[in-house]
Tab-separated table of C-alpha atoms and ligand atoms in Angstrom:
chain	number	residue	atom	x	y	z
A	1	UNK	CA	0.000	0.000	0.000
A	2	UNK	CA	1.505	3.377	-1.052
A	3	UNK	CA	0.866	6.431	1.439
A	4	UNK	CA	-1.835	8.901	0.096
A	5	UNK	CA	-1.179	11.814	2.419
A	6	UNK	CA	-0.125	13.125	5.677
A	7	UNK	CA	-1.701	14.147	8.966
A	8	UNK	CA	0.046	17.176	10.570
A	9	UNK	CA	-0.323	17.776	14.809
A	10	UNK	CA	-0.003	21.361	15.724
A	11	UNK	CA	2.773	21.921	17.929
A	12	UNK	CA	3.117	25.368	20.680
A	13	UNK	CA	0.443	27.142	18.833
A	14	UNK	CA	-2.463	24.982	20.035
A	15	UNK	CA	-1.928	27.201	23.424
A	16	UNK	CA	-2.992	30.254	21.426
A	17	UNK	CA	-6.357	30.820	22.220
A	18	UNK	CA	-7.759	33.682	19.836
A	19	UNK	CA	-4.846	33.623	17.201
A	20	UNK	CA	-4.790	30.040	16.848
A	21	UNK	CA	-6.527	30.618	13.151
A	22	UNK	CA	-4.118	33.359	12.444
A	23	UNK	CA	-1.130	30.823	13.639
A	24	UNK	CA	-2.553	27.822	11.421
A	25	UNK	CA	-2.471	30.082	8.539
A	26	UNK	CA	0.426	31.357	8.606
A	27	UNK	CA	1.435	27.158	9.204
A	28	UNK	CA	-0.171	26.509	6.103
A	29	UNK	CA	1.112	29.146	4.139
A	30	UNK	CA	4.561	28.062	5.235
A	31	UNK	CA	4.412	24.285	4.474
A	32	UNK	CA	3.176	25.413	1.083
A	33	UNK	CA	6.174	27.023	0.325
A	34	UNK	CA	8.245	24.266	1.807
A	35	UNK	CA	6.737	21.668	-0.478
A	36	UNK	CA	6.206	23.776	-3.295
A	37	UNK	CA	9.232	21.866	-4.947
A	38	UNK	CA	6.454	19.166	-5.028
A	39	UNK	CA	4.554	20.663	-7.504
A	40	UNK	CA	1.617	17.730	-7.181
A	41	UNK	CA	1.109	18.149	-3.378
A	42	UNK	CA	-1.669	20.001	-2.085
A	43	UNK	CA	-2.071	21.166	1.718
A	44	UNK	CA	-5.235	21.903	3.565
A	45	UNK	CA	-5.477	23.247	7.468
A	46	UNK	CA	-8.282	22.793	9.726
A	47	UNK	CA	-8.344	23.971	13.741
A	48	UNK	CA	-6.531	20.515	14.859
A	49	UNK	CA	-4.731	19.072	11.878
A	50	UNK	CA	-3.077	20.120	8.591
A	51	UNK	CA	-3.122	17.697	6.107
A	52	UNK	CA	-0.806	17.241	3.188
A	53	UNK	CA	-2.310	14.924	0.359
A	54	UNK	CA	0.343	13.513	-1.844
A	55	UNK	CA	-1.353	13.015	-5.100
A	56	UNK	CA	1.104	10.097	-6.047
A	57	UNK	CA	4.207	11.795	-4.564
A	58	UNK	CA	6.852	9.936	-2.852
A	59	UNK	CA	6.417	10.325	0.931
A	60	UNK	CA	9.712	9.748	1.904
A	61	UNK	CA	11.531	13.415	0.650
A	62	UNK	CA	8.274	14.975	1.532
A	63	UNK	CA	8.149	13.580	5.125
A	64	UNK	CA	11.948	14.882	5.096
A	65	UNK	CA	10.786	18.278	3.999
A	66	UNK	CA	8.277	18.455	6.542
A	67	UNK	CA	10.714	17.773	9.491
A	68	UNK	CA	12.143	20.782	9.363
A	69	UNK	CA	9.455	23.194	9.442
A	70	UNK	CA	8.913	25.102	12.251
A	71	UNK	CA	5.252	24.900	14.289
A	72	UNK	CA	4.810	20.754	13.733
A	73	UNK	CA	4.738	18.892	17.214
A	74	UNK	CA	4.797	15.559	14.793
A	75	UNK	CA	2.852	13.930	11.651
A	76	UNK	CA	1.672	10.609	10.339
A	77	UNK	CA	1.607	9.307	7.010
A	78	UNK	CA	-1.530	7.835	6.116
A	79	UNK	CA	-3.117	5.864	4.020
A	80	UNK	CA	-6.346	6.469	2.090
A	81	UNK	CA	-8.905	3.980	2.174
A	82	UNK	CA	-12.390	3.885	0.637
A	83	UNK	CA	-15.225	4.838	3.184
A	84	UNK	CA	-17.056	1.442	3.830
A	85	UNK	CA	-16.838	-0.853	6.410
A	86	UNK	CA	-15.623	-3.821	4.072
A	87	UNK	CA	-13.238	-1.897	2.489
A	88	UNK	CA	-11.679	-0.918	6.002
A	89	UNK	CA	-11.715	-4.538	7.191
A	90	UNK	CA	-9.994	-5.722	4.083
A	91	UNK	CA	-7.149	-2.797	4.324
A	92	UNK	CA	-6.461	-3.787	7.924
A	93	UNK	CA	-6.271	-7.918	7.257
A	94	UNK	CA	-3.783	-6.847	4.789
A	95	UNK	CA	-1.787	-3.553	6.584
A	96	UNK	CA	-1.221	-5.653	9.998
A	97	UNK	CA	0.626	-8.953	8.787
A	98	UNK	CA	3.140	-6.248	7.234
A	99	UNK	CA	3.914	-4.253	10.326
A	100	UNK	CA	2.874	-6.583	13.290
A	101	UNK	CA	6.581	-8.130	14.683
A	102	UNK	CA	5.182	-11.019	16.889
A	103	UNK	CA	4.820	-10.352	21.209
A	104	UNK	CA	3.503	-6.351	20.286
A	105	UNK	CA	0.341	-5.293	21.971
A	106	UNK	CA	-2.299	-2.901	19.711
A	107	UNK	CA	-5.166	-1.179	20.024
A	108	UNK	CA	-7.359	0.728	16.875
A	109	UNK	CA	-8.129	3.830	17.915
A	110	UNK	CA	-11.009	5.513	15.790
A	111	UNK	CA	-12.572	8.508	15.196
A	112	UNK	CA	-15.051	10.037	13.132
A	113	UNK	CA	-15.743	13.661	11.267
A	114	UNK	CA	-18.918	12.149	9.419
A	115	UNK	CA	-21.203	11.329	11.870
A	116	UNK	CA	-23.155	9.289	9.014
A	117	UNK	CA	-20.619	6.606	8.664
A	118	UNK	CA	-22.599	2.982	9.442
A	119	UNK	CA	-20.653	2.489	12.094
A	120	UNK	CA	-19.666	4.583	15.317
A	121	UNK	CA	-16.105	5.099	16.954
A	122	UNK	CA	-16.687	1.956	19.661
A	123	UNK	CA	-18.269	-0.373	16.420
A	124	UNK	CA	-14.950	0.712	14.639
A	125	UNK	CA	-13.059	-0.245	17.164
A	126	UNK	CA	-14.572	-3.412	17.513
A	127	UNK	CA	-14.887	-4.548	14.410
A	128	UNK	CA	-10.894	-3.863	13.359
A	129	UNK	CA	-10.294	-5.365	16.486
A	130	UNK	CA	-12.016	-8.331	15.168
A	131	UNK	CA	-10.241	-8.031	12.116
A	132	UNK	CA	-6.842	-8.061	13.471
A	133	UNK	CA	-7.551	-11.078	15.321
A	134	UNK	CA	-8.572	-12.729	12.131
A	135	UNK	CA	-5.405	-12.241	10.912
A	136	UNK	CA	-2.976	-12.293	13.926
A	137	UNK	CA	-4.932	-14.573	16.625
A	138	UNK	CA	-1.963	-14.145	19.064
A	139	UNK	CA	-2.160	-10.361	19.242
A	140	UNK	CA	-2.972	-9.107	21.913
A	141	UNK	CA	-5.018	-5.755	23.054
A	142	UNK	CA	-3.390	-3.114	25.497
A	143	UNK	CA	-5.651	0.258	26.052
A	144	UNK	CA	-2.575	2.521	27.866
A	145	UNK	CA	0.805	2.660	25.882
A	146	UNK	CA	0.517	-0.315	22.936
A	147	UNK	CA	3.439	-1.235	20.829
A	148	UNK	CA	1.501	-0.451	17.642
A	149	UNK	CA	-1.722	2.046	17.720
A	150	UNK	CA	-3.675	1.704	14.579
A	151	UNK	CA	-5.586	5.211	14.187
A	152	UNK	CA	-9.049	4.963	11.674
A	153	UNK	CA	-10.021	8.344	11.092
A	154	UNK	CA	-12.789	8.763	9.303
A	155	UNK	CA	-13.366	11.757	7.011
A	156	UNK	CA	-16.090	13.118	4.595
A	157	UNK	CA	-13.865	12.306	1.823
A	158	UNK	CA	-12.728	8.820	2.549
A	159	UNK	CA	-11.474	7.114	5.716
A	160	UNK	CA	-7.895	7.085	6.506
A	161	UNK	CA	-5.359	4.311	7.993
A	162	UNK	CA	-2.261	5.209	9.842
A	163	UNK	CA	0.015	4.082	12.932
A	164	UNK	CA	3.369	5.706	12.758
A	165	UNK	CA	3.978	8.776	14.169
A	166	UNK	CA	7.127	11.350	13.105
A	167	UNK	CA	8.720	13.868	15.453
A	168	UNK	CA	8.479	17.564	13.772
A	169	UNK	CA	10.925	20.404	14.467
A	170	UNK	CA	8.365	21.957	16.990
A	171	UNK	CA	8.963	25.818	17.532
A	172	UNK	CA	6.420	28.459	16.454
A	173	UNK	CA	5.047	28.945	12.335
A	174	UNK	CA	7.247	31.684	10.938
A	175	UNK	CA	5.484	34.623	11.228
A	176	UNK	CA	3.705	34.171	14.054
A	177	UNK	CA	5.778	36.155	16.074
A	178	UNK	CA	6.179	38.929	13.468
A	179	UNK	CA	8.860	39.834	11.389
A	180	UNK	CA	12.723	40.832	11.687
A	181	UNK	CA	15.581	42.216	9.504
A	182	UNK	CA	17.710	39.536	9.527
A	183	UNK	CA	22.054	41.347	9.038
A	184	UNK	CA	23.025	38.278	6.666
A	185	UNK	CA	26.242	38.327	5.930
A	186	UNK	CA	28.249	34.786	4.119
A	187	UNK	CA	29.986	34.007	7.011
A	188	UNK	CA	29.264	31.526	9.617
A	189	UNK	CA	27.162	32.747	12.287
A	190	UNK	CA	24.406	35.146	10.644
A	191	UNK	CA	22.721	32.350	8.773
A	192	UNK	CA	22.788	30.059	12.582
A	193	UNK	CA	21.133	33.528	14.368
A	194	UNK	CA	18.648	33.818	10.895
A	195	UNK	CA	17.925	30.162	11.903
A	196	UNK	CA	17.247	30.497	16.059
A	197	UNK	CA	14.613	33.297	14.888
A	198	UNK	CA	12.689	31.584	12.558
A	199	UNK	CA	12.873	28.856	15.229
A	200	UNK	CA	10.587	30.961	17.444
A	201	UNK	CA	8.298	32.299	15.024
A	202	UNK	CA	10.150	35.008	13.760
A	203	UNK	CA	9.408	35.740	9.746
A	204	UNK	CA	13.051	37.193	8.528
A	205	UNK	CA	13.823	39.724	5.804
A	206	UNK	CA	17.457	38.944	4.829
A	207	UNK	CA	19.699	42.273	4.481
A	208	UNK	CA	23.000	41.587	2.820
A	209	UNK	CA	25.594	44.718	1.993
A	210	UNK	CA	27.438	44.379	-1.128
A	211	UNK	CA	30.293	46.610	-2.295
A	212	UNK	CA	31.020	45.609	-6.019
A	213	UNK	CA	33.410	46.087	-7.485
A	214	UNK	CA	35.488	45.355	-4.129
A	215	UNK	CA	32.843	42.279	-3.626
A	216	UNK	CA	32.501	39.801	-6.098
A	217	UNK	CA	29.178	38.676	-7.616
A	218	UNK	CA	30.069	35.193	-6.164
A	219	UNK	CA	29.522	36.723	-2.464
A	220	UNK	CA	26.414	38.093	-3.423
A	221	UNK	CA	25.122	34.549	-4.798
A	222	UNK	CA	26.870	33.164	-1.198
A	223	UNK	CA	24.043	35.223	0.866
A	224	UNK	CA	21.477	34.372	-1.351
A	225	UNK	CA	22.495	30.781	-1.321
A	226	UNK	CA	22.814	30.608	2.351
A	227	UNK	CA	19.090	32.468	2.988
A	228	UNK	CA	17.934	29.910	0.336
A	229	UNK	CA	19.206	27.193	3.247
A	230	UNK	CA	17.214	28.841	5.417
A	231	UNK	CA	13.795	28.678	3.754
A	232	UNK	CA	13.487	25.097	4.498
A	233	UNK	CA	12.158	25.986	8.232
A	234	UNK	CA	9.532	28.292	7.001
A	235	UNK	CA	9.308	29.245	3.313
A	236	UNK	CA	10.238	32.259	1.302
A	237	UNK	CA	12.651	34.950	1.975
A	238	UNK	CA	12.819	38.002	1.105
A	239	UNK	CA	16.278	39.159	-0.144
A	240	UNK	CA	17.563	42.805	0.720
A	241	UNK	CA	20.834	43.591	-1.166
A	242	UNK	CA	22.397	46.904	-0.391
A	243	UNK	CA	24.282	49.494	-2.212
A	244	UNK	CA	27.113	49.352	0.274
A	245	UNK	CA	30.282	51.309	-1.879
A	246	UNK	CA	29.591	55.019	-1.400
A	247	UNK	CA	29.557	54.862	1.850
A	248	UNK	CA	32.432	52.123	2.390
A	249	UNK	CA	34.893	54.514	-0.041
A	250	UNK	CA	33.416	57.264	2.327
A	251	UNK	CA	34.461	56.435	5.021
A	252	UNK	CA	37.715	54.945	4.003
A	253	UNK	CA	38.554	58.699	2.715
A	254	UNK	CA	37.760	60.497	5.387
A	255	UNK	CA	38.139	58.235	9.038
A	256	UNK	CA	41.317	57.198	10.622
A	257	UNK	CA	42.185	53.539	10.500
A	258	UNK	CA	40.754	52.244	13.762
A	259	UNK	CA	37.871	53.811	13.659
A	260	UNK	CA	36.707	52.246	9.943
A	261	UNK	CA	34.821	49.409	11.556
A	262	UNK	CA	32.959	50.951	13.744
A	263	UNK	CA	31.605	53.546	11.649
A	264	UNK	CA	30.835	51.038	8.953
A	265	UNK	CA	29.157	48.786	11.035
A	266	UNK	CA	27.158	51.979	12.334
A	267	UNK	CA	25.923	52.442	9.030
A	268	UNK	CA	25.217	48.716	8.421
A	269	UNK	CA	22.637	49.188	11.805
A	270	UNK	CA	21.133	52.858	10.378
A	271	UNK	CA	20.623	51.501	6.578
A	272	UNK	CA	18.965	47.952	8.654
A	273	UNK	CA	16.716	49.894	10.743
A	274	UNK	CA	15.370	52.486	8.100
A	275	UNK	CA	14.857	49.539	5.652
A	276	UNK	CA	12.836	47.465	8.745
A	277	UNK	CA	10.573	50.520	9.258
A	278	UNK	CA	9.811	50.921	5.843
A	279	UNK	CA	8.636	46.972	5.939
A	280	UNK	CA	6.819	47.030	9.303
A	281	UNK	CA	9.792	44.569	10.445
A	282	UNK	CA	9.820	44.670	14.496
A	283	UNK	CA	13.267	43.939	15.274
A	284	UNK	CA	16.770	43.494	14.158
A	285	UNK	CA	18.533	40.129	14.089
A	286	UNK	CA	22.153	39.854	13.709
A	287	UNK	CA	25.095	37.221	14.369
A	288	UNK	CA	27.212	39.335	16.470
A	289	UNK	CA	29.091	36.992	19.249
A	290	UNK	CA	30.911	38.111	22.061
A	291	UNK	CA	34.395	38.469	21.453
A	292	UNK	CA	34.998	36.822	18.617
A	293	UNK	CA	36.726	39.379	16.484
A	294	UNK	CA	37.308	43.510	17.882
A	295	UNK	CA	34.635	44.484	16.079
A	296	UNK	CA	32.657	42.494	18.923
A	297	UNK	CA	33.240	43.160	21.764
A	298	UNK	CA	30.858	44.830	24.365
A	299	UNK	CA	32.534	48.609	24.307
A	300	UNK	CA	32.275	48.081	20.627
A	301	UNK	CA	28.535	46.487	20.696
A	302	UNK	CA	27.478	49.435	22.325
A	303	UNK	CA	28.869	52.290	20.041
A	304	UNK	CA	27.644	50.495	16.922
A	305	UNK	CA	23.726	50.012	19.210
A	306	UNK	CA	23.719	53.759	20.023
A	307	UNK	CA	22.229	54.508	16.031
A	308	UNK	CA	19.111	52.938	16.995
A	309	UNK	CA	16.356	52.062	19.726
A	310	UNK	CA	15.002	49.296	17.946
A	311	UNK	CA	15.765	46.030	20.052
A	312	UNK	CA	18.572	43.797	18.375
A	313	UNK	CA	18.393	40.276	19.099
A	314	UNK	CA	21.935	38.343	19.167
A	315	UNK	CA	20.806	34.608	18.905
A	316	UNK	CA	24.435	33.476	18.935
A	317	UNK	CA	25.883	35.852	21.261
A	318	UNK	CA	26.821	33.768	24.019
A	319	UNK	CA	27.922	30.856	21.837
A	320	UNK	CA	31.159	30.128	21.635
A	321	UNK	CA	32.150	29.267	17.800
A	322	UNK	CA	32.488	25.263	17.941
A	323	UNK	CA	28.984	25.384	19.227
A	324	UNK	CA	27.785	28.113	16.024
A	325	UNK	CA	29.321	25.536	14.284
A	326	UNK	CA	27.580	22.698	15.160
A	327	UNK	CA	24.533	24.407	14.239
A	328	UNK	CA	25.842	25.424	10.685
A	329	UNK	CA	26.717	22.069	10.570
A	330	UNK	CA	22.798	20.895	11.239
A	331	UNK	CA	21.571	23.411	9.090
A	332	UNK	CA	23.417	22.788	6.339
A	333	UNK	CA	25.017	26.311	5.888
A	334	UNK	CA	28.603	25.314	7.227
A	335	UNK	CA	30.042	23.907	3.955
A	336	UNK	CA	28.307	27.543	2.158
A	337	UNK	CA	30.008	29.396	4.992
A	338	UNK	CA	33.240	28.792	4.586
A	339	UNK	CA	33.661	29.188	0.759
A	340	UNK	CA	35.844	32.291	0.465
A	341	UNK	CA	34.477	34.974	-1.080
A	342	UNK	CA	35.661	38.438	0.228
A	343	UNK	CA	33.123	40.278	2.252
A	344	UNK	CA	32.712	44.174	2.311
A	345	UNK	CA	33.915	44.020	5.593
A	346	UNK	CA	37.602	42.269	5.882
A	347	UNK	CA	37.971	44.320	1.775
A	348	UNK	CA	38.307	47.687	4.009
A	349	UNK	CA	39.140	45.979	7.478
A	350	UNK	CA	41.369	47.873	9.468
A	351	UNK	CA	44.804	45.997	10.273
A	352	UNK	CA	44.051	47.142	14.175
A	353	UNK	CA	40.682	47.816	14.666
A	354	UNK	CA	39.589	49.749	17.769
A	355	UNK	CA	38.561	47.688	20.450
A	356	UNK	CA	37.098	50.251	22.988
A	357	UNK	CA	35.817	52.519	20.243
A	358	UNK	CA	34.867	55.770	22.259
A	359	UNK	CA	31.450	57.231	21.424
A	360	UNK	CA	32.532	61.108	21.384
A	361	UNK	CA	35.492	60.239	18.930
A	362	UNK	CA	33.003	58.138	16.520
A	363	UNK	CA	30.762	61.210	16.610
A	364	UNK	CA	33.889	63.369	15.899
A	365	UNK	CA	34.368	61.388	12.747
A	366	UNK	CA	30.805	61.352	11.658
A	367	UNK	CA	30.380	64.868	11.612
A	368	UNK	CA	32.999	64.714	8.570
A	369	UNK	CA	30.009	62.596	6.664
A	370	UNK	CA	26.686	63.267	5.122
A	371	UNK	CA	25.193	60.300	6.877
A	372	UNK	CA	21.187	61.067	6.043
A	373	UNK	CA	22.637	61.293	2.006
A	374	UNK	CA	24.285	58.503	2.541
A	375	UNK	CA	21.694	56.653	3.945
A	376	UNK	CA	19.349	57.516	1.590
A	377	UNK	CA	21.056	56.365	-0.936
A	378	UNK	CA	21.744	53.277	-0.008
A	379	UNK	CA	17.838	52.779	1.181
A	380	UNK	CA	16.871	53.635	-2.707
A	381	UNK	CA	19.687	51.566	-4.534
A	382	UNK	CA	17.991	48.115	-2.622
A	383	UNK	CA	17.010	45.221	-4.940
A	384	UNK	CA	14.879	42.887	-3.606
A	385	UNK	CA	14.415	39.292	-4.535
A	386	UNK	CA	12.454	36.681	-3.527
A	387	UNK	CA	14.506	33.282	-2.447
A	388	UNK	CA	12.203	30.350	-2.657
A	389	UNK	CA	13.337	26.690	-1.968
A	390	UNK	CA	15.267	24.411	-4.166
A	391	UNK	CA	14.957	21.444	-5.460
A	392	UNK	CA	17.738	18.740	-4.145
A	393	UNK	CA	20.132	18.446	-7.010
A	394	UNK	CA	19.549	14.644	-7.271
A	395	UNK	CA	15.871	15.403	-6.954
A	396	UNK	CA	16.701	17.561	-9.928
A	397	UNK	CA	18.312	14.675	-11.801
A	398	UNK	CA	15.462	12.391	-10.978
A	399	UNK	CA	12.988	15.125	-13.121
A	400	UNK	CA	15.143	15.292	-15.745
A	401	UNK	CA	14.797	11.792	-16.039
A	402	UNK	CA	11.230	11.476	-15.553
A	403	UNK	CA	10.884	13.873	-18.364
A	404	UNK	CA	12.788	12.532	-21.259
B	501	ATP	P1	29.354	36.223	10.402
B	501	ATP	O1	29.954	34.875	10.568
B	501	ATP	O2	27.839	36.206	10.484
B	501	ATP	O3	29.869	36.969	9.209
B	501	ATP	P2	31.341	37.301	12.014
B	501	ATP	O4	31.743	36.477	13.160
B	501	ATP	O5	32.173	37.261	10.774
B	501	ATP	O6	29.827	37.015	11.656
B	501	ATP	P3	31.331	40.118	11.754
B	501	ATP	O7	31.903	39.968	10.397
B	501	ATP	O8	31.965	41.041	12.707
B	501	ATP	O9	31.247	38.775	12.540
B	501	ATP	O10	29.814	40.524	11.595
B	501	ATP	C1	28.932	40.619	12.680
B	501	ATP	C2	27.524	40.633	12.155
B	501	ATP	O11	27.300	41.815	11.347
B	501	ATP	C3	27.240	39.484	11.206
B	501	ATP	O12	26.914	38.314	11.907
B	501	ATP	C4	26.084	40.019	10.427
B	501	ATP	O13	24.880	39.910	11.142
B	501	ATP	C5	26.438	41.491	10.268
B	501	ATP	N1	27.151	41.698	8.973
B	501	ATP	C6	28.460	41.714	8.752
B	501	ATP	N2	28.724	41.890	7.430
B	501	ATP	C7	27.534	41.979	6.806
B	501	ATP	C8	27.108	42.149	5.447
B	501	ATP	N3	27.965	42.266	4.433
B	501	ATP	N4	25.790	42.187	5.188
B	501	ATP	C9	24.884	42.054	6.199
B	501	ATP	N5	25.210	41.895	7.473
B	501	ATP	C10	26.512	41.860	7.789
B	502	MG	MG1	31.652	38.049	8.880
């Protein structure tokens, strides 16, 4: 028997009194986008369940698919079976032999949506019962904690089979928290802190500075490539790329040496927040951990925070790096990561950036800059694109193939 679609649990969310509809929307909306590389599967969402029907898809890369998106507490692939009682006796006599391992305890567990089925939840239950003993008669019953729970579920439509049950990512549905500008840079830690906010609901906008000609169009594709990675936990992201030369050639002209980062990453946090209130974002995301580099540590934090009141959230902040990487690692950004492509950052890093950067000098040096010209600027030179999931590459080859 093939499965013909899947049954998705709710996870956090079901908590939500009032915005539970507005949460399972923005659920649906998001495993859509997921599985849009499926182009035959179609996803409904009711109060308790989602389901995702497969329309003669292979379950097994959309069940992997499915695992990572955020706001599942777990799913079950089920089968579809005709809604009569003799077809539902003849798909259990045949479903149990195949996944009963003798000395397992069961119990059918059924429900029903249409209350006009010819037989109620306790007849169900009986009857399969009957069934299994049919065709097993050492099997025996347990109500509390069986080895195998057959679930009968059955639905206007049809009535469904299932009995295995798949642990989901669990966090909140992006979105449901609102939305963030997400400082994506290609290194290693802005995609992991991109990833901890979508984890708890947070929808991100990815803002990426570029600086061509000094940054190649190969570091450009990088971010994109690595916020691509990311919409497997929720669905599409929007892409923010950034005019980032005037002001990097700016500053280089007119700021002494140990001062450069600082005022650049000043600007980075400016161009961020004007671009977020444009969008309606609510916060700023970045991947900023302590002391990694001088451009992080707290002294320095706090001179390039001072542009803005908007609260910044540091996912990875407290991290050290083998742990970031682990993550990258999980996520599937690591190997991305560490291509080298020159950022606009270490193409006019100081040798010796300032460590303790001191507020009144930065505002010294910024009085020798148009910032709000500069800013502008920037804010109307953005392109944005939206990044939409990929198709596995051997995925790819397998459509090639199907098609010739
Ligand atoms: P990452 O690994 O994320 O690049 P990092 O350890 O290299 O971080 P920095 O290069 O100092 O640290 O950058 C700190 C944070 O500033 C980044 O995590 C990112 O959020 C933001 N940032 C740096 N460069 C860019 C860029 N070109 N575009 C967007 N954001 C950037
Ligand atoms: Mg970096």
């Amino acid at each position: 028997m093939q499965y013909s679609e899947i049954m998705i649990r709710y996870g956090e969310l079901s908590t939500k009194g009032k915005n539970r509809m507005r949460f399972i929307n923005k659920l649906k909306k998001n495993i859509q986008d997921v599985l849009s590389i499926y182009p035959q599967v179609q996803v409904m969402a009711d109060r308790d369940r989602a389901h995702v029907y497969l329309h003669g898809a292979d379950y097994q890369p959309v069940a992997e698919s499915l695992k990572q998106v955020f706001g599942i507490q777990n799913f079950s692939p089920s089968y579809r079976i005709e809604k009569s009682r003799a077809a539902l006796i003849e798909a259990v006599s045949q479903l149990m032999p195949t996944i009963y391992q003798e000395g397992m305890t069961f119990k059918i567990s059924s429900r029903r949506s249409d209350h006009s089925f010819e037989l109620d939840s306790r007849e169900l239950n009986q009857t399969l019962g009957d069934t299994v003993f049919r065709t097993l008669p050492y099997a025996k019953v347990q109500m509390k904690k069986p080895d195998l729970e057959l679930r009968v579920e059955i639905r206007e439509e049809a009535a469904y089979l299932s009995y295995e049950t798949v642990k989901g990512a669990g966090g909140l549905p992006v979105g449901s928290s609102g939305k963030g500008m997400l400082m994506l840079s290609g290194g290693i830690d802005s995609p992991v802190a991109g990833y901890l906010a979508l984890k708890r609901g947070v929808e991100i906008e990815a803002v990426h500075f570029a600086s061509p000609p000094y940054t190649s169009p190969g570091a450009l594709k990088k971010a994109q490539d690595l916020a691509r990675k990311l919409t497997k936990f929720g669905g599409n992201i929007q892409f923010i790329e950034v005019p980032f030369t005037e002001i990097q050639e700016e500053i280089k002209n007119k700021t002494p040496e140990a001062y450069l980062m600082t005022l650049t990453r000043r600007f980075m946090m400016r161009i961020t927040d004007r671009i977020r209130e444009e969008r309606a974002g609510l916060v700023i995301i970045n991947g900023e951990s302590l002391g990694q580099v001088a451009s992080q540590t707290l002294e320095s934090m706090q001179a390039i925070n001072a542009v803005t009141t908007t609260p910044v959230i540091r996912p990875v902040v407290t991290m050290d790096k083998l742990e970031i990487i682990e993550i990258a690692e999980k996520i599937d950004t690591f190997e991305l990561s560490i291509q080298p492509f020159e950022d606009c950052c270490t193409i006019f890093a100081p040798d010796r950036p300032k460590t303790n950067p001191k507020i009144k000098n930065v505002e010294q040096y910024e009085k020798r800059l148009d910032i709000e010209g500069l800013v502008e600027r920037a804010v109307a030179g953005i392109k944005i694109s939206e990044i939409t999931p990929q198709v596995q590459s051997d995925e790819v080859d397998d459509l090639i193939e199907g098609l010739l």
